[in-house]
Amino acid sequence: MRKSLFAIGLLAAINSVQAQDVLLHIDDAATTYVSEGTLLYAGGGLQTRGTGIMDVHGNVMVEGTSTAAFRTITTAGGAKTDGGNIVLRLNTPASFATSTYGQLYVNGISAANLTGIVSKEYRTARHGNGNYFQQIAIPFAGKAYSTLSTELAKAFGTTRFTQNEILTWNNAAAVSNHVTNLANTTAAAPTYYMLGSKNNNLDLSAPPANLPTIAPTATGSVFTLSGTPVRAEDLATVTLQGGGASATFGVNGSGTNQYGELYSSYLQDQFDRTNGYFSLTYGKNIYQFGNPYFTNLDLSRIAYAEAAAVTDGNAISNLWGVKYTAGTVATQANGSTFTTGAQIQTYDLTGVPVGDTGLVIQPMQTFVLKLRDNTPQTLNFSTLRRFSSSVRDAGINYSVTAAKNTNVGTVKQLGVIALDAAGKEIGRTYYVVTPNATTGHQTSASTTIQASATGGDVIGTFEESLNGGYDYNNTNYWLYINEANEVNFKGKNVKLVTYSPTVVKSYKFEIKENAEPIADGAHALSAGIGFYYKTSSGTLQQAVQGAVIPVAGTEYDLYYGEPSNIVLATNDTKAPIRTLVVYNPAIDNYIVRFDPSWKKADIEVYDMSGKLVISKKDAETSKDFVIELDKNIKNSYVVKVVSSTGDVVNTKILK
């Protein structure tokens, strides 16, 4: 039998509550169905018996008491530990990226009485191609690592460097430790896990056809992981201090950890670009976590100014940014690769988020925090639990409307989303203006809201000069989030460039003020001023919320405020050389990304002794050139790239 349940009062038909510490009992062979979009609330314990099933497509909230129990038992009354009784469903496995899912909130149950086994259906995008590691959270306490081999249809091992191991992130050392005994168990902690995939032998987007599943989900369409849920009471508030404190990163991450691995080979710090390609704070004050619960985490109000309006105990005063969703790897028609789906949100000095505003972390997802300094902060995971898939409204002490009416301190951003021929998103970038932002190259790590693009991005903006156009002294600053001061840079241009014009077919505009979208079809923000765009050969156009425009050429100008005239800045009469040597995390290698105007190029790579280690004549510039260096050798290199017309780019790789 199936029941759509909204409250505990509807449970009278369920059989035989067996003990005073169990309010909701589902008897042998019975099925309780919690439909999508509904909430079942139990103000006490929960128990299943025998083959009794709680089939959860919506939300279940269990608020226990000191004597309440959460358990799954056999018909004889013993502990039933094989799972399949409390099942959190993935509602549409075929479209798992956008599917809703069953959630479970458990509170107040003592450790001795929380023994029930929860089965969680799971599919997610593959995070790489080849010998990659899948980023994941495991919301179970006391779960043996060996059970993952059966549940994920992949034999995990304990030998490092095989890509079959299970890694756990160590925030203090900024290194992944590997599980040395699969009989060991998971802890009640927000651990960031990485599961090895040797030669693609782990693909969580495509379960094998013979994988055991729990009806009614179609056979083979999902993975199912089972275990005891993490108690909120066992997960102490996490202290954010000492991230990377015991690591010596070296310039650009050129140092090595205790395993001989280069920090730059696995740790991507896209935030601090204030003193070079990466500053000397590369890798510092970074914290990587996994969602330890079967509910969403809402991180949207954890910055100090946002947190002033909420009462969940989280107010991180030095939060720089958050990177969430690991992203996926795709291959362009020209053979190069890029990542999609990885999202970055940074904060201006008033705590307003910019970039990929959102920050709802789903069960089994991971996220990364970057703090501006080592001032101790705390993060209380248990108070961030939410069933909602959208972020909380701003509180009464943080009034977006009031800020907009006075136009004091508002944060305005233009998001440009790159779409392919099918209209699918393949990349994005942001241009942000505020009265407090810095125009031109940012030299203070304590105030910047910028974040770097990587070799996996198909579009980005370049650092702007004070008069608009390219900053010729900082053309290696390829940015995912760019900032300028709305007062002194009003009507001046920021350069938007795509290196993949054959793949990027259109741009879509996404406009927000203080993290809130303006109305569809609107152009003007609260002060009556809006964003504009112009192709290199076109006319000035208004950027309109939700508009999709065809891509014409490789270079666009972006403006906040209409320029008084469309005359190029004096330093912008000739475009700079836009060929980049940049790290691409999607392939764990450095690449040469060629200026779109180049036709052919010669490439030479020298080690620091002057020895020529790579030479390539007449390289095709329609795709990235991968610099194939020995990853086991720690060295620095000089890269020289010469176009067929004689333009030269010289840069260094520090490994």
PDB file of N, CA and C in Angstrom, residues 56-61 88-89 101-105 120 294-297 363 386-389:
ATOM      1  N   VAL A  56      10.954   6.969   0.355  1.00  0.00           N
ATOM      2  CA  VAL A  56      11.007   8.421   0.529  1.00  0.00           C
ATOM      3  C   VAL A  56      11.347   9.110  -0.788  1.00  0.00           C
ATOM      4  N   HIS A  57      10.369   9.787  -1.361  1.00  0.00           N
ATOM      5  CA  HIS A  57      10.565  10.625  -2.539  1.00  0.00           C
ATOM      6  C   HIS A  57      10.521  12.103  -2.169  1.00  0.00           C
ATOM      7  N   GLY A  58      10.039  12.399  -0.961  1.00  0.00           N
ATOM      8  CA  GLY A  58       9.956  13.758  -0.459  1.00  0.00           C
ATOM      9  C   GLY A  58      10.864  13.951   0.732  1.00  0.00           C
ATOM     10  N   ASN A  59      10.331  14.466   1.838  1.00  0.00           N
ATOM     11  CA  ASN A  59      11.143  14.827   2.998  1.00  0.00           C
ATOM     12  C   ASN A  59      10.608  14.171   4.262  1.00  0.00           C
ATOM     13  N   VAL A  60      11.525  13.667   5.072  1.00  0.00           N
ATOM     14  CA  VAL A  60      11.181  13.058   6.359  1.00  0.00           C
ATOM     15  C   VAL A  60      11.975  13.764   7.443  1.00  0.00           C
ATOM     16  N   MET A  61      11.279  14.219   8.479  1.00  0.00           N
ATOM     17  CA  MET A  61      11.919  14.916   9.592  1.00  0.00           C
ATOM     18  C   MET A  61      11.614  14.166  10.885  1.00  0.00           C
ATOM     19  N   LEU A  88      15.978   6.504   0.358  1.00  0.00           N
ATOM     20  CA  LEU A  88      15.918   7.871  -0.146  1.00  0.00           C
ATOM     21  C   LEU A  88      16.078   7.825  -1.659  1.00  0.00           C
ATOM     22  N   ARG A  89      15.006   8.098  -2.371  1.00  0.00           N
ATOM     23  CA  ARG A  89      14.957   7.893  -3.816  1.00  0.00           C
ATOM     24  C   ARG A  89      15.552   9.058  -4.595  1.00  0.00           C
ATOM     25  N   TYR A 101      14.964  14.586  -5.022  1.00  0.00           N
ATOM     26  CA  TYR A 101      15.437  13.402  -4.309  1.00  0.00           C
ATOM     27  C   TYR A 101      14.866  13.385  -2.897  1.00  0.00           C
ATOM     28  N   GLY A 102      14.734  12.206  -2.333  1.00  0.00           N
ATOM     29  CA  GLY A 102      14.280  12.065  -0.968  1.00  0.00           C
ATOM     30  C   GLY A 102      15.330  12.555   0.013  1.00  0.00           C
ATOM     31  N   GLN A 103      14.872  13.218   1.088  1.00  0.00           N
ATOM     32  CA  GLN A 103      15.781  13.728   2.105  1.00  0.00           C
ATOM     33  C   GLN A 103      15.328  13.269   3.488  1.00  0.00           C
ATOM     34  N   LEU A 104      16.286  13.200   4.407  1.00  0.00           N
ATOM     35  CA  LEU A 104      16.020  12.731   5.765  1.00  0.00           C
ATOM     36  C   LEU A 104      16.750  13.612   6.760  1.00  0.00           C
ATOM     37  N   TYR A 105      16.004  14.124   7.747  1.00  0.00           N
ATOM     38  CA  TYR A 105      16.551  14.951   8.820  1.00  0.00           C
ATOM     39  C   TYR A 105      16.309  14.203  10.122  1.00  0.00           C
ATOM     40  N   LYS A 120      20.585   5.157   0.279  1.00  0.00           N
ATOM     41  CA  LYS A 120      20.550   6.392  -0.502  1.00  0.00           C
ATOM     42  C   LYS A 120      20.813   6.083  -1.970  1.00  0.00           C
ATOM     43  N   PHE A 294      21.861  13.835   4.999  1.00  0.00           N
ATOM     44  CA  PHE A 294      20.921  13.455   3.945  1.00  0.00           C
ATOM     45  C   PHE A 294      19.967  14.591   3.601  1.00  0.00           C
ATOM     46  N   THR A 295      20.308  15.803   4.002  1.00  0.00           N
ATOM     47  CA  THR A 295      19.572  16.995   3.616  1.00  0.00           C
ATOM     48  C   THR A 295      20.528  17.954   2.927  1.00  0.00           C
ATOM     49  N   ASN A 296      19.970  18.933   2.231  1.00  0.00           N
ATOM     50  CA  ASN A 296      20.789  19.988   1.646  1.00  0.00           C
ATOM     51  C   ASN A 296      21.447  20.820   2.745  1.00  0.00           C
ATOM     52  N   LEU A 297      22.583  21.430   2.405  1.00  0.00           N
ATOM     53  CA  LEU A 297      23.189  22.468   3.231  1.00  0.00           C
ATOM     54  C   LEU A 297      23.013  23.801   2.507  1.00  0.00           C
ATOM     55  N   PRO A 363      23.050  16.531  -0.753  1.00  0.00           N
ATOM     56  CA  PRO A 363      23.659  15.373  -0.099  1.00  0.00           C
ATOM     57  C   PRO A 363      24.677  14.699  -1.011  1.00  0.00           C
ATOM     58  N   ARG A 386      18.754  22.110   5.332  1.00  0.00           N
ATOM     59  CA  ARG A 386      17.508  22.603   4.757  1.00  0.00           C
ATOM     60  C   ARG A 386      16.981  21.582   3.750  1.00  0.00           C
ATOM     61  N   PHE A 387      15.645  21.421   3.678  1.00  0.00           N
ATOM     62  CA  PHE A 387      15.042  20.609   2.630  1.00  0.00           C
ATOM     63  C   PHE A 387      14.976  21.374   1.307  1.00  0.00           C
ATOM     64  N   SER A 388      14.875  22.681   1.394  1.00  0.00           N
ATOM     65  CA  SER A 388      14.665  23.493   0.196  1.00  0.00           C
ATOM     66  C   SER A 388      15.866  23.411  -0.746  1.00  0.00           C
ATOM     67  N   SER A 389      15.584  23.404  -2.035  1.00  0.00           N
ATOM     68  CA  SER A 389      16.643  23.401  -3.045  1.00  0.00           C
ATOM     69  C   SER A 389      17.044  24.807  -3.468  1.00  0.00           C
TER      70      SER A 389
END
